[in-house]
Structure formats: structure tokens, C-alpha cells
Short mmCIF file of C-alpha atoms in Angstrom, two decimals:
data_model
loop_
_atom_site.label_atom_id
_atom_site.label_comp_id
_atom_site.label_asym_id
_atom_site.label_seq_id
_atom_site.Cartn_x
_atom_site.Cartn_y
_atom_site.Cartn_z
CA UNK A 1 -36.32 -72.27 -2.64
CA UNK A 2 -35.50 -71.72 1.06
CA UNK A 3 -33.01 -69.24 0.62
CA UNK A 4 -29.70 -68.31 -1.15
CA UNK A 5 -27.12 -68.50 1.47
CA UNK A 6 -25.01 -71.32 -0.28
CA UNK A 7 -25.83 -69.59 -3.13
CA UNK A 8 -23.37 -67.18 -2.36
CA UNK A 9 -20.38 -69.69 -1.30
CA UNK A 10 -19.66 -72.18 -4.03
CA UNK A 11 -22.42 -74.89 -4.09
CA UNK A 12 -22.66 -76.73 -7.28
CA UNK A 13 -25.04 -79.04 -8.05
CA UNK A 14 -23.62 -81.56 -10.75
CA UNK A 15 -25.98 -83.78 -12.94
CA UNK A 16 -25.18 -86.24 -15.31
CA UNK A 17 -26.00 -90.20 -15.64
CA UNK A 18 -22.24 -91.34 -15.92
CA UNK A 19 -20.47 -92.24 -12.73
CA UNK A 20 -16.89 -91.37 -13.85
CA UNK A 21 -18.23 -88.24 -15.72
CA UNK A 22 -19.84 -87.07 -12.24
CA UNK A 23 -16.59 -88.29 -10.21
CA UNK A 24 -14.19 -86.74 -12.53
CA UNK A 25 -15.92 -83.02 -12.86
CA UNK A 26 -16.93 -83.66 -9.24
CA UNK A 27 -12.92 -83.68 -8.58
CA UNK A 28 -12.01 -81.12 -10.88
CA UNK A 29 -14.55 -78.65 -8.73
CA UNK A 30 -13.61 -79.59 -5.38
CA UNK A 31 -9.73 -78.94 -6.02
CA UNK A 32 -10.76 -75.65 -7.20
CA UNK A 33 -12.67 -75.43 -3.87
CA UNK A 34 -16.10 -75.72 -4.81
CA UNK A 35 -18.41 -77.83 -2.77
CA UNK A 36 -19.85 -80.16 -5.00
CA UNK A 37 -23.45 -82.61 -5.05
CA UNK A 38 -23.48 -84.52 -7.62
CA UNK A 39 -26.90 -86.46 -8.90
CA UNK A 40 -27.22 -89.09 -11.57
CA UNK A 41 -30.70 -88.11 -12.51
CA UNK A 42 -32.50 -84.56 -12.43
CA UNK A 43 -35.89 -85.12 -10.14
CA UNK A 44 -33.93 -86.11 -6.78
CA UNK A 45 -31.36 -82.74 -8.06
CA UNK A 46 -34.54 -81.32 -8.57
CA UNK A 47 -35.86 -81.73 -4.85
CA UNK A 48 -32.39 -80.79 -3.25
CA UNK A 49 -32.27 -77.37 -5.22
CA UNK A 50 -35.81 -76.41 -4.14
CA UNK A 51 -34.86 -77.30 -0.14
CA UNK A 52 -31.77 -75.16 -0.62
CA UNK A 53 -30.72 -73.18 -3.46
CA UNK A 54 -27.20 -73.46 -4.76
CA UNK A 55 -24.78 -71.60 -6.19
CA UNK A 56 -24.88 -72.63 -9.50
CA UNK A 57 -26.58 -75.88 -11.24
CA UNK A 58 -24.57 -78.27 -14.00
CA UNK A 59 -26.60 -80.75 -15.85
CA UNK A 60 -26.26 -82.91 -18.66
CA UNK A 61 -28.93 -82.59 -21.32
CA UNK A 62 -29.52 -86.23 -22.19
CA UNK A 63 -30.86 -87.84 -18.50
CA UNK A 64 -33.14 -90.42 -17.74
CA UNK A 65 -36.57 -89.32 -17.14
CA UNK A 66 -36.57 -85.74 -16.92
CA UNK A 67 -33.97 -84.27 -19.08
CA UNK A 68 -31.58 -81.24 -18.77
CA UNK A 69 -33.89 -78.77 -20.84
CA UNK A 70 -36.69 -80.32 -18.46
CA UNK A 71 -34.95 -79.66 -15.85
CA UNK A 72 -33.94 -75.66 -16.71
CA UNK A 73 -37.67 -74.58 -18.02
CA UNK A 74 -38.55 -76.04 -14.07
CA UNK A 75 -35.82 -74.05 -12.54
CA UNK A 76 -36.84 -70.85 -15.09
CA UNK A 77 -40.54 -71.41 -13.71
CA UNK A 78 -39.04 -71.16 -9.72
CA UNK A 79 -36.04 -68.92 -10.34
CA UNK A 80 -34.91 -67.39 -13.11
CA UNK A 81 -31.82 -65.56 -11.98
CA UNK A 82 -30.46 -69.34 -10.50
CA UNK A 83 -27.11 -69.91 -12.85
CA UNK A 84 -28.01 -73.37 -15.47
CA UNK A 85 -24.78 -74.77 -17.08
CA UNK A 86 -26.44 -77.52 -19.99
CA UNK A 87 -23.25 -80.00 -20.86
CA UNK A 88 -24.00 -82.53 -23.81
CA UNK A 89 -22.56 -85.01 -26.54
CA UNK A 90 -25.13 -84.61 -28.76
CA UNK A 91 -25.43 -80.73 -29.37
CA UNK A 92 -25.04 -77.89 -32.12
CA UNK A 93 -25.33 -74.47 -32.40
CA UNK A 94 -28.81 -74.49 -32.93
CA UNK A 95 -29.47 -76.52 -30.03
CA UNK A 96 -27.25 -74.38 -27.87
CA UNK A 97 -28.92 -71.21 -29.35
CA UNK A 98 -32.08 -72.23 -28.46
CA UNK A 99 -31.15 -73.54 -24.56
CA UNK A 100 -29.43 -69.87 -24.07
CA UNK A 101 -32.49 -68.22 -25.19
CA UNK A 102 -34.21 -70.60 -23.22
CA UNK A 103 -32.49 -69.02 -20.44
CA UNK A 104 -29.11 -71.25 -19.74
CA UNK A 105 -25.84 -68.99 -18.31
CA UNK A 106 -23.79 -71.27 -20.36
CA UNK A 107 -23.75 -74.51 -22.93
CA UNK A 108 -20.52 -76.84 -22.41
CA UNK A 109 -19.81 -79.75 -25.56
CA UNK A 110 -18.34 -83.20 -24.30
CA UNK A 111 -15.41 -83.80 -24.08
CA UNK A 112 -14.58 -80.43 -22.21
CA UNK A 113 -11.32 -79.60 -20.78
CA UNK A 114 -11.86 -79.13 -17.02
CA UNK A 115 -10.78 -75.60 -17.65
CA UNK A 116 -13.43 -74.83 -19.45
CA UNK A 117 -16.07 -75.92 -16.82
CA UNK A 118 -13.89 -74.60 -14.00
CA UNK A 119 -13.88 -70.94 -15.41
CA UNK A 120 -17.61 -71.25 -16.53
CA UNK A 121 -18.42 -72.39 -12.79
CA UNK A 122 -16.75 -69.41 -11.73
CA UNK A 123 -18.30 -66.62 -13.96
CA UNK A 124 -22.01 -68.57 -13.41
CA UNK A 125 -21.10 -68.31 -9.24
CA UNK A 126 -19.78 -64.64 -9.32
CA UNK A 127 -22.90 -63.71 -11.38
CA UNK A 128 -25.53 -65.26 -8.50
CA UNK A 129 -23.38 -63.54 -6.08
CA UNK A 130 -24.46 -60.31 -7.59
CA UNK A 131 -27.78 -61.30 -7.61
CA UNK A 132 -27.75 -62.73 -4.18
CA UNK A 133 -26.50 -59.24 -2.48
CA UNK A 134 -28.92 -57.66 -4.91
CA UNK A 135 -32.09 -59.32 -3.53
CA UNK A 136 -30.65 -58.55 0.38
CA UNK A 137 -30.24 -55.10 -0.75
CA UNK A 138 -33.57 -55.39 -2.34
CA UNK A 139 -35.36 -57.24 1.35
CA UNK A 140 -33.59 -54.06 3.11
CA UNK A 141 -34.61 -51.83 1.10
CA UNK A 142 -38.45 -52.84 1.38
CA UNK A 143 -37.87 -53.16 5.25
CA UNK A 144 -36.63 -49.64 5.40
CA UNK A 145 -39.20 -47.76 3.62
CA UNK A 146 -41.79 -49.98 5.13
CA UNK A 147 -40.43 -48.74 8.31
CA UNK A 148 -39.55 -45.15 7.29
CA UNK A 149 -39.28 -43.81 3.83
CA UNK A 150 -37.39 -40.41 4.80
CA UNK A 151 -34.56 -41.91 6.21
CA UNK A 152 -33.07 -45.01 3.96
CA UNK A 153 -30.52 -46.88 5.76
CA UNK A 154 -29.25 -48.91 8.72
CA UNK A 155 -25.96 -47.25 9.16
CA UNK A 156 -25.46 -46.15 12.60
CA UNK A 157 -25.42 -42.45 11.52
CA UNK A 158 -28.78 -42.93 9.99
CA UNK A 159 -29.98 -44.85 12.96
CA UNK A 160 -28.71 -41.72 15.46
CA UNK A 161 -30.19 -39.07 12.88
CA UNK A 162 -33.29 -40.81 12.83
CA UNK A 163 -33.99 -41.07 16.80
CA UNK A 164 -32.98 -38.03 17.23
CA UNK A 165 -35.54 -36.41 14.52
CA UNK A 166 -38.23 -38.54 16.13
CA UNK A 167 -37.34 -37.59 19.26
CA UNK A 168 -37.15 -33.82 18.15
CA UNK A 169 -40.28 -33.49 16.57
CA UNK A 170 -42.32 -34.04 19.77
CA UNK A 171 -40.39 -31.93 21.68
CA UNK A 172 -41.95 -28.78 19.26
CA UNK A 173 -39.27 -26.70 19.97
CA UNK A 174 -37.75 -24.56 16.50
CA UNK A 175 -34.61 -26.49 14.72
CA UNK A 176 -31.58 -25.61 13.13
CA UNK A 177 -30.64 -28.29 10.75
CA UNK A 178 -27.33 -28.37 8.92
CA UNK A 179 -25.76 -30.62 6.27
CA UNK A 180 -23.91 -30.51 3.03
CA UNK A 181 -25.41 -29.80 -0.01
CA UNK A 182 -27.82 -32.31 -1.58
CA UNK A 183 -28.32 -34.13 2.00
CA UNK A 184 -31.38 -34.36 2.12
CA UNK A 185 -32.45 -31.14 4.85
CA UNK A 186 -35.80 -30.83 3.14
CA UNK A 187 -36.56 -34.62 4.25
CA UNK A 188 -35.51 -33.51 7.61
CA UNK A 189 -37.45 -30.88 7.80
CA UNK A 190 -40.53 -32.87 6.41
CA UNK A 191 -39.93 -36.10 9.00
CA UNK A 192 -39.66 -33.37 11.83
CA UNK A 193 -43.08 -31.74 11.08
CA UNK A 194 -44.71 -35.35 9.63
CA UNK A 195 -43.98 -36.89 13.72
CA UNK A 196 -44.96 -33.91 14.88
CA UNK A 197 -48.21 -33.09 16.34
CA UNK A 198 -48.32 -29.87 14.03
CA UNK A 199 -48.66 -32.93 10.90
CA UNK A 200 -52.45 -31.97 10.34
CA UNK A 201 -51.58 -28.23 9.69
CA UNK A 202 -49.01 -26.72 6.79
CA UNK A 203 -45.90 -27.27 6.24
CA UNK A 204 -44.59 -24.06 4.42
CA UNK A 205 -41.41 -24.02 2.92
CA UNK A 206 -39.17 -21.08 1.40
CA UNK A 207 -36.24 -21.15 -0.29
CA UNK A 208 -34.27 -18.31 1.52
CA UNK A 209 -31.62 -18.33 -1.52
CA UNK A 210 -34.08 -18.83 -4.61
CA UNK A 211 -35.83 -15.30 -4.24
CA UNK A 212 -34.52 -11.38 -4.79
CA UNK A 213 -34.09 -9.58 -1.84
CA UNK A 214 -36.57 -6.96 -2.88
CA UNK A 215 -39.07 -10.13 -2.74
CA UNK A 216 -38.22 -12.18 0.23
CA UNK A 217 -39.66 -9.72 2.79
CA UNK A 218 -43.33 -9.83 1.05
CA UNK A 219 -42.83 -13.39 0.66
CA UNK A 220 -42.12 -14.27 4.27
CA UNK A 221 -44.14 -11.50 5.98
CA UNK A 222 -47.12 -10.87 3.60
CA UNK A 223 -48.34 -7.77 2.54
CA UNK A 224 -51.98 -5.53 2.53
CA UNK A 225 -53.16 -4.08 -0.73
CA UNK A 226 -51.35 -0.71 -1.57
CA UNK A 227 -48.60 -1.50 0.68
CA UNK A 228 -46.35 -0.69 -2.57
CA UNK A 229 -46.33 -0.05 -6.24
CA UNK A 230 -47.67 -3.49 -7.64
CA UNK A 231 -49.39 -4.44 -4.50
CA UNK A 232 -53.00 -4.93 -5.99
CA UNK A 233 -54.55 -7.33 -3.33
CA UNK A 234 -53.35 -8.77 -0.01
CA UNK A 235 -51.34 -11.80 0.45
CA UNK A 236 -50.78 -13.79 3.24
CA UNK A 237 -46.74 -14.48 4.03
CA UNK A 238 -45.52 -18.17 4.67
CA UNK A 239 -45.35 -17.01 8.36
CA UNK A 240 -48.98 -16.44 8.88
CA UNK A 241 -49.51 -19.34 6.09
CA UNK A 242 -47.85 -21.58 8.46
CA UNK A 243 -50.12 -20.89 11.68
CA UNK A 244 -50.75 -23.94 13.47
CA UNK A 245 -47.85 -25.78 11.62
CA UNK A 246 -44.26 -25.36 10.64
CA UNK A 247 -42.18 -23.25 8.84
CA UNK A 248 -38.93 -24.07 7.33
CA UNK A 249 -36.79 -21.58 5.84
CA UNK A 250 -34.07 -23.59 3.62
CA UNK A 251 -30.89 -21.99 3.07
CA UNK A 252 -31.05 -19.60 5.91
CA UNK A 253 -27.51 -18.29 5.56
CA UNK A 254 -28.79 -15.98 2.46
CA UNK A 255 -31.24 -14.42 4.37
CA UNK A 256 -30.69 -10.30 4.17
CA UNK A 257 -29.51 -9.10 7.26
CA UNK A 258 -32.32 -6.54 7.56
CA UNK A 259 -34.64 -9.21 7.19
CA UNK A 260 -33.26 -11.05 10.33
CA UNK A 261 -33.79 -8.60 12.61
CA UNK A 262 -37.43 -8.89 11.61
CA UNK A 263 -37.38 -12.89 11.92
CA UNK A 264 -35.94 -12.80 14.98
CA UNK A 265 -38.72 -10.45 16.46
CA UNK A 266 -41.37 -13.32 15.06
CA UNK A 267 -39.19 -15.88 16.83
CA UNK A 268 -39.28 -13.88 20.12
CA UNK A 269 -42.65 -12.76 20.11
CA UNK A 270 -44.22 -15.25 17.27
CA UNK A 271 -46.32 -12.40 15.85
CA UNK A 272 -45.96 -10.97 12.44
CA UNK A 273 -46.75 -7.61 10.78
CA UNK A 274 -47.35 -7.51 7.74
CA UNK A 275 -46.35 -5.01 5.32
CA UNK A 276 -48.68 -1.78 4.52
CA UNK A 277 -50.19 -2.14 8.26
CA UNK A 278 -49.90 -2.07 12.17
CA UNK A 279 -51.73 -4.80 12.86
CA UNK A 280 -49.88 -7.36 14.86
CA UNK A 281 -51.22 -10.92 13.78
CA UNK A 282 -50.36 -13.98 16.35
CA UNK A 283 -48.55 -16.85 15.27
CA UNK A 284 -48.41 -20.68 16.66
CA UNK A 285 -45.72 -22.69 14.37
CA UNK A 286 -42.82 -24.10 14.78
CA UNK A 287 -39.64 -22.99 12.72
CA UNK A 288 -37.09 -25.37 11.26
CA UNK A 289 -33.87 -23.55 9.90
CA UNK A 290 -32.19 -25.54 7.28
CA UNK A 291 -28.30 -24.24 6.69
CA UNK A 292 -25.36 -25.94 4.49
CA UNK A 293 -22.35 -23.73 6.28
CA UNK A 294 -21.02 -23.15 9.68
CA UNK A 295 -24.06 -20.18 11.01
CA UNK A 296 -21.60 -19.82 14.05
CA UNK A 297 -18.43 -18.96 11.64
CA UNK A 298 -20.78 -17.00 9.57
CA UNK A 299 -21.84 -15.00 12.76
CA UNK A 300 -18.07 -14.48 13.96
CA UNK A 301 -18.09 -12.71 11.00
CA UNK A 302 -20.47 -10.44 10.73
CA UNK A 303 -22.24 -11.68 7.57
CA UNK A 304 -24.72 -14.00 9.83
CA UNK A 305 -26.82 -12.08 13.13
CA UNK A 306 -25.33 -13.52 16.27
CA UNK A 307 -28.23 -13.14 18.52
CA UNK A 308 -30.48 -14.68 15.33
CA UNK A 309 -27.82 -17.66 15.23
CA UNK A 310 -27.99 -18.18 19.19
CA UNK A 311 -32.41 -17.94 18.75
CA UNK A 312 -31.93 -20.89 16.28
CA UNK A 313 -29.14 -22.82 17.71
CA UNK A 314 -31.36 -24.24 20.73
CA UNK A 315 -31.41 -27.58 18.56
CA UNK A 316 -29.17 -28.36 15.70
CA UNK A 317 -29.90 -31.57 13.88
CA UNK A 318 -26.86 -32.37 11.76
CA UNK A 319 -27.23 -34.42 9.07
CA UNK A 320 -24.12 -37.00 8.19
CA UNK A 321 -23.00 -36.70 4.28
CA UNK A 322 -23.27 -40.01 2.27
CA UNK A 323 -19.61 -41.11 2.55
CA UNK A 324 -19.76 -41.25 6.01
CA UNK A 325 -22.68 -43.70 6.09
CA UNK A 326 -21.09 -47.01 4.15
CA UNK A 327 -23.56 -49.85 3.01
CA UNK A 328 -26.50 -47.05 2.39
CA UNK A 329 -24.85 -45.58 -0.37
CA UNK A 330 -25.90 -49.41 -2.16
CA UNK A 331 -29.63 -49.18 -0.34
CA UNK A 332 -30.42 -45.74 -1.37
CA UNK A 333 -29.26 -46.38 -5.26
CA UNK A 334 -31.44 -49.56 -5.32
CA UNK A 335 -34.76 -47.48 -4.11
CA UNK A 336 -33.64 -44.76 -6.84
CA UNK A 337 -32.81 -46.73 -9.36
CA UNK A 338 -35.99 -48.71 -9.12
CA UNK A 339 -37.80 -45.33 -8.57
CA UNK A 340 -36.10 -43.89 -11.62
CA UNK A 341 -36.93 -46.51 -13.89
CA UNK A 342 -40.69 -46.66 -13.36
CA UNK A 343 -40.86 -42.79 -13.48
CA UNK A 344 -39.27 -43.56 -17.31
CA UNK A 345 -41.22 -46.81 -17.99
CA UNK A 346 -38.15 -49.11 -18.32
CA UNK A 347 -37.17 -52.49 -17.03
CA UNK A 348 -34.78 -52.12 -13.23
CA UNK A 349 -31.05 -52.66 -15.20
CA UNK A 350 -28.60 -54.99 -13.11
CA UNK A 351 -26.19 -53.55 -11.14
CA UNK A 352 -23.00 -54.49 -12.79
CA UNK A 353 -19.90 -54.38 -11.11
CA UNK A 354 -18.38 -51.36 -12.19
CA UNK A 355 -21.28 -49.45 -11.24
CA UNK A 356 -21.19 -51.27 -7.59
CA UNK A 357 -17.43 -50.13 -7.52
CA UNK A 358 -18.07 -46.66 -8.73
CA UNK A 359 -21.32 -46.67 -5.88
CA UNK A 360 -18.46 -47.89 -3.65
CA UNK A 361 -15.34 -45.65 -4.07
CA UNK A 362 -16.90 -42.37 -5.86
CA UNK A 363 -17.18 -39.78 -2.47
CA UNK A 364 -19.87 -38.36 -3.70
CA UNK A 365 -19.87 -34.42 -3.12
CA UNK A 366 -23.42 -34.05 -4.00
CA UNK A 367 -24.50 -36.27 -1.28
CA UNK A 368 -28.10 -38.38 -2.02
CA UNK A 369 -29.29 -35.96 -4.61
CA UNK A 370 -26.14 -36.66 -6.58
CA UNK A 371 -26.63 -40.31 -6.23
CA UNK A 372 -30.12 -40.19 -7.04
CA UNK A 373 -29.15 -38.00 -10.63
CA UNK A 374 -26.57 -41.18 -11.16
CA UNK A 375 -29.02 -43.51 -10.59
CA UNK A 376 -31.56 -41.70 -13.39
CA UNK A 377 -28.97 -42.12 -15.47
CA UNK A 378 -28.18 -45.88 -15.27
CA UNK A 379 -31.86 -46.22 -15.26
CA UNK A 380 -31.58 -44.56 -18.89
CA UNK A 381 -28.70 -47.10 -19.98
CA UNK A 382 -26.33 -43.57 -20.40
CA UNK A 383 -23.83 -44.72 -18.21
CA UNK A 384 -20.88 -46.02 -19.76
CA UNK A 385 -19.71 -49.64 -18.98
CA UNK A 386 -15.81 -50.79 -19.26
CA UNK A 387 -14.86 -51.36 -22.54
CA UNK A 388 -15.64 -55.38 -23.20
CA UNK A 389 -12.57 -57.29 -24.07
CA UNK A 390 -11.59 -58.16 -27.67
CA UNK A 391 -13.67 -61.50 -28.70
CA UNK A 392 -11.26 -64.35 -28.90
CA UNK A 393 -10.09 -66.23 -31.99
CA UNK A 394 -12.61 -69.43 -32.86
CA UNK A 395 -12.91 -71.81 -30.37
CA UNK A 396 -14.59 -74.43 -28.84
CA UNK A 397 -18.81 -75.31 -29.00
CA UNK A 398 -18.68 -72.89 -25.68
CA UNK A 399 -16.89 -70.19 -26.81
CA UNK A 400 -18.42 -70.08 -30.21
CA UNK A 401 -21.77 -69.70 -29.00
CA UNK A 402 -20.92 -67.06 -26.21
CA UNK A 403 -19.79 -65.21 -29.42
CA UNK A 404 -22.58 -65.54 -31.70
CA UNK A 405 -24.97 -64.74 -29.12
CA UNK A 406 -23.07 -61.30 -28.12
CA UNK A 407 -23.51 -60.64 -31.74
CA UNK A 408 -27.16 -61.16 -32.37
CA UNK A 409 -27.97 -59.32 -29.17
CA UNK A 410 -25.37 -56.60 -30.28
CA UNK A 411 -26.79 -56.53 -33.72
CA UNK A 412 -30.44 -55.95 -32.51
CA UNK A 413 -29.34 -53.27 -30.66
CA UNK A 414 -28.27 -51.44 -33.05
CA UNK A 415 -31.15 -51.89 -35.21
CA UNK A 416 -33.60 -50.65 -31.92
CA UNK A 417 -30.77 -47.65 -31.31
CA UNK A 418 -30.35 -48.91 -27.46
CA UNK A 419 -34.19 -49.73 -27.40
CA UNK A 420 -34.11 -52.61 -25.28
CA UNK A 421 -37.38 -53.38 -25.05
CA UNK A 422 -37.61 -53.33 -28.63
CA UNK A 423 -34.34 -55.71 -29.27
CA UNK A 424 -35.80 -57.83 -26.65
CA UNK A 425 -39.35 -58.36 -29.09
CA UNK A 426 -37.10 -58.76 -31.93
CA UNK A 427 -34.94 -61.53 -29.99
CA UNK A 428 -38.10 -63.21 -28.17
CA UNK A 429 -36.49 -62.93 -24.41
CA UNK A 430 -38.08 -61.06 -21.90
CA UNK A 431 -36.17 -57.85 -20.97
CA UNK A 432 -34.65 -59.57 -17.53
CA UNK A 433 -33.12 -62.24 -19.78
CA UNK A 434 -31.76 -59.28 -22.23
CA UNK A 435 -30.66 -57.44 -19.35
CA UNK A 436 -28.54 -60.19 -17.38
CA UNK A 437 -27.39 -61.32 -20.92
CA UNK A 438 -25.96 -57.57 -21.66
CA UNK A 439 -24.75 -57.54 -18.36
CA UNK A 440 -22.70 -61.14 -18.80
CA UNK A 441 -21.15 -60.10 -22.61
CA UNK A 442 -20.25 -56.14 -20.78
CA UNK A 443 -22.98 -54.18 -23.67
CA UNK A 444 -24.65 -50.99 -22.49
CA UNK A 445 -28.13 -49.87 -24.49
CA UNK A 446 -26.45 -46.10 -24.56
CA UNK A 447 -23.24 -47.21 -27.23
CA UNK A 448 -26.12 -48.12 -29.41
CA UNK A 449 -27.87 -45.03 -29.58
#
């Protein structure tokens, strides 16, 4: 199909061999402001939805030449996620059983009330709306890690950020980045040493926060053999590890304050002595400080050095926290979401829409590593969904069947405890179908577990 752009606006293609049946549901969607095509047989429907895909397709079962089942298994073949509406005179449960599994959104008996087809219409066009910003996210996504896989986005704070760390890293000059927690400093740090020309050589990291400070200085400096109790051989410290490349020291701030004098020595002079000798080793890296509070405020007040704050502050990258940089928020969940559920061997769930309005109006503290835990966890079917609305009292063909196929799937479900590849097996869909059918009837594999 040549795209989905109508798909996303109303277009209904409506099939069926009676004149005043096509005129009369052709009215009832236009006054509801739907543009409508209507067809009286399924092959010339056929060609117009393969030039242009709409919104949602509506076709009688019983047509001349190819009929409407015909017509769907073609449509399954070219796009599965395109919305199939089967309408008949002649059907049963069984019959409409066997087109849902066959992958029809909905099953309609004749007569209908236009209500009924209206309100069906409008589910069937919201649901390929979903799936239409879904695959844009999806062609973004691709684009952007194609392009760059550190820096997700197109937000014009990711754009900035991103020149300016390109721009940075050949400049080879030491950097001060800051950001909130969970930002994503370590990527920083990695993009600014990857485009650097330092990229063949390490890149040593330390976690200035993680370590004791009876451990940090032997850590960072390196020690001889005897140069304490314990010290049984020599070790080389991440500063001499990191000749030739870069060092970044991550949460700077925690840094003892007799250990800065000593850094900012190496910074001056970029030697290093290690402990338990005199020898004065050179050093050629480059230094990226990573910090997630205000270094200047923390020097006003004595718990930061000044004149180590000042060494660092030649370059300060500062990295924008996720609810400043709008549509990413929906790119970066799609590339861990379809991360996450490879890592756990599952099928990518749809994004409902009360996870796209939780992605949309949670502020998200944690930043991209918080997002990236949520996404693990829809991945995993554990996060909860709105609670589905009672089922209605017996009622027509339609509503009978949307019932009884809730039920099976609901039933199987609890049989596989949540297993969804399993209750798909048992059900004989693939796990897409099982997933956009969950999705449509509002069940979540983690109730059933």
C-alpha cells in the first residue's frame, strides 16, 4: 500500500453488491463525517486499497466474484493491522468466530442499525490511528539510531545537545557534563570519546560515588606493591589506564576533598603518582566530569574545591531532562520497549492508550532510565491497564460475538497464567492477532498471572 495518510483521517472503503445498501450506509458515514468509497464488488475495492490505504475497510461477505472472506485473507496477506468490518445476511456465530480469528476487527448481521456500524467505524478508525502513529514512531525511530544511537530524538534540545557533543569531542578539551539523575551522562560521556579521535584508545570509567573513600584513591591513582597492608602486587589506576584515551569520572560531586587536590594536580600537569612511589608517570587523556548538582553552588559552599570546579568548568555540556524534550519521550519508549522485549523473548505489546497518556503526562523524575524500567515492564505485560467496562446485557449478532470472543481469549489466559504465547497456541492466532485483540477487549497478560 502506498502509505497510511488517509488512514489516519476517516477513509472508509464500503463494499457490498446492493445499490441502496451502499447509498444508505454510504449516507449514514458521511453525516457522521467520514469520507466514504463505496464499491459494488471487492477486486476494483481491492485495487483502490492497495494505491492508497484507508482508514478502515467494510465489506459484505456474500459478493460476486471474490467474496468478503476473499477479500480479508488478501488484505491479511498485505496488511494485517488494516481495520476489516465483514457485514452479512447469511451469518452465525460460528461463521463470525471463525472470520474474527481469521483476523476481522469486527462482524456486523443485516439488518444493522446505523448505530451500530457508525460506532464500529469509529472504534476500527481510532484503532489504525494508533497503529498509524505507531509505525511513524517506528520509521523515526529506525532513522534515528541509524543516524545516531546515543542520542534518540528530534526534539530541538536533542538536536542542540547532539551538535554540540559532536562538536565537543573534536575539540579534545576535558568536559564537565551535568544532568539530572538517570539522563543519560554515561551516553554523553561515551558519544564524546566515540567522535573523538581518542575512540581507538580506552575509555575508563569510575563511579566517583560507588566506592569507599579508603578505596577511591588506589582506584584512581594506582598503587606499587607494598604501598600498604593488602597491597600484594601493583595495579595500574584508571588514570594511567586511560593514557591515550579518556577518562570519565561519574558523579564527581562525591569525590573526597583530599582527593581533589590530587586530581587537580593530574589536570594541571597530566602526570600521576602512584601510591608507594616517586615516580611521576605522564599522562595524555582527556577527562570528562559527569555531575547531577550545581558544582558551582557546591563550591560556594565549601563542600566542592573552587579552583577544581573552575579546572573543569572550561566546557559544560548540559544535558536537558526528558520532560523538557516532548515527542521523544514516545521515540525512546518504542526503541526500549522493542529492546526490552527481545532481551525477554516476547512478542513487542501495542501501545494502548493509557500507556501513551501515562508516556504523555507522567514527568518522569527518573529521566530515560526511568522510562526505560517502565518500558521493561510493559514489555512483561505487569503494567496494569484501566479496568474494562462491565460486558453489556445480550445483544445483537455484533455484540454477542465481541463477548464470546473476550471470553475465550480471557479464559485461555487464565489457563496459560498470562502466557500469551501459550494462549495464543491454544487459540490458533498468531501473538500480533492476540495482542491487538487484548488490546481492543482492554485484557492485560499480568491480571492472569
Amino acid at each position: 500500500m502506498s502509505g497510511d495518510a488517509d488512514g489516519a483521517t476517516g477513509r472508509v472503503v464500503f463494499i457490498d453488491d446492493e445499490a441502496e445498501v451502499r447509498r444508505a450506509n454510504g449516507q449514514s458515514l458521511e453525516l457522521e463525517g467520514f469520507a466514504v468509497e463505496a464499491f459494488a464488488a471487492a477486486e476494483p475495492a481491492l485495487a483502490a486499497i492497495l494505491a492508497v490505504s484507508p482508514g478502515v475497510v467494510v465489506s459484505d461477505v456474500r459478493l460476486p466474484g471474490l467474496d468478503g472472506v476473499g477479500l480479508l485473507a488478501r488484505l491479511q496477506r498485505v496488511d494485517p493491522d488494516l481495520p476489516v468490518i465483514l457485514i452479512t445476511g447469511h451469518g452465525d456465530i460460528r461463521m463470525a468466530v471463525a472470520a474474527m480469528q481469521g483476523g476481522a476487527y469486527d462482524f456486523l448481521a443485516k439488518p444493522y442499525p446505523a448505530e451500530a456500524l457508525v460506532a464500529s467505524v469509529r472504534r476500527a478508525l481510532e484503532r489504525r490511528r494508533l497503529v498509524v502513529e505507531n509505525r511513524a514512531l517506528r520509521a523515526r525511530l529506525n532513522a534515528a539510531i541509524e543516524e545516531d544511537p546515543a542520542f534518540l530524538g528530534d526534539s530541538p534540545e536533542i538536536v542542540r545537545l547532539r551538535s554540540l557533543v559532536r562538536e565537543v569531542a573534536r575539540a579534545d578539551v576535558d568536559v564537565l557534563v551535568s544532568g539530572e539523575t538517570g539522563s543519560g551522562k554515561e551516553v554523553v560521556a561515551g558519544a564524546l570519546h566515540r567522535w573523538s579521535r581518542r575512540a581507538a584508545r580506552n575509555l575508563v570509567a569510575m563511579n566517583c560515588g560507588a566506592l569507599p573513600d579508603s578505596v577511591v584513591e588506589s582506584e584512581l591513582f594506582g598503587h606499587e606493591a607494598g604501598a600498604f597492608t593488602g597491597a600484594l602486587k601493583r595495579r595500574v589506576g584508571r588514570i594511567e589506564h586511560a593514557h591515550g584515551g579518556t577518562l570519565f569520572l561519574d558523579e564527581i560531586e562525591s569525590m573526597p576533598l583530599t582527593l581533589q587536590v590530587k586530581l587537580l594536580r593530574v589536570l594541571q600537569e597530566r602526570t600521576v603518582e602512584p601510591l608507594g612511589t616517586n615516580e611521576v608517570r605522564p599522562v595524555d587523556m582527556r577527562v570528562v566530569a559527569a555531575t547531577k548538582v550545581d558544582l558551582g553552588q557546591a563550591a560556594a559552599q565549601g563542600t566542592f574545591r573552587d579552583d577544581l570546579y573552575h579546572r573543569l568548568n572550561v566546557i559544560t555540556v548540559a544535558i536537558p531532562p526528558l520532560r523538557d524534550r516532548g515527542d521523544d519521550v514516545m521515540l525512546l519508549f518504542q526503541h526500549f520497549l522493542r529492546r526490552a522485549a527481545e532481551r525477554f523473548g516476547k512478542a513487542v505489546p501495542p501501545v494502548t492508550p493509557a500507556v501513551r497518556d501515562h508516556l504523555r503526562g507522567h514527568a518522569w523524575p527518573g529521566n530515560v532510565r526511568e522510562l526505560g524500567h517502565f518500558a521493561e515492564r510493559c514489555a512483561l505485560g505487569l503494567v496494569e491497564a484501566p479496568q474494562a467496562p462491565p460486558e453489556a446485557a445480550p445483544g445483537g449478532l455484533a455484540e454477542q460475538v465481541d463477548r464470546f470472543e473476550r471470553r475465550l481469549i480471557r479464559d485461555e489466559l487464565l489457563v496459560a497464567g498470562g502466557d500469551v504465547r501459550a494462549a495464543a497456541e491454544a487459540l490458533g492466532l498468531p501473538r500480533k492477532t492476540l495482542y491487538d485483540k487484548m488490546a481492543r477487549h482492554g485484557l492485560t497478560p499480568g491480571d492472569y498471572r
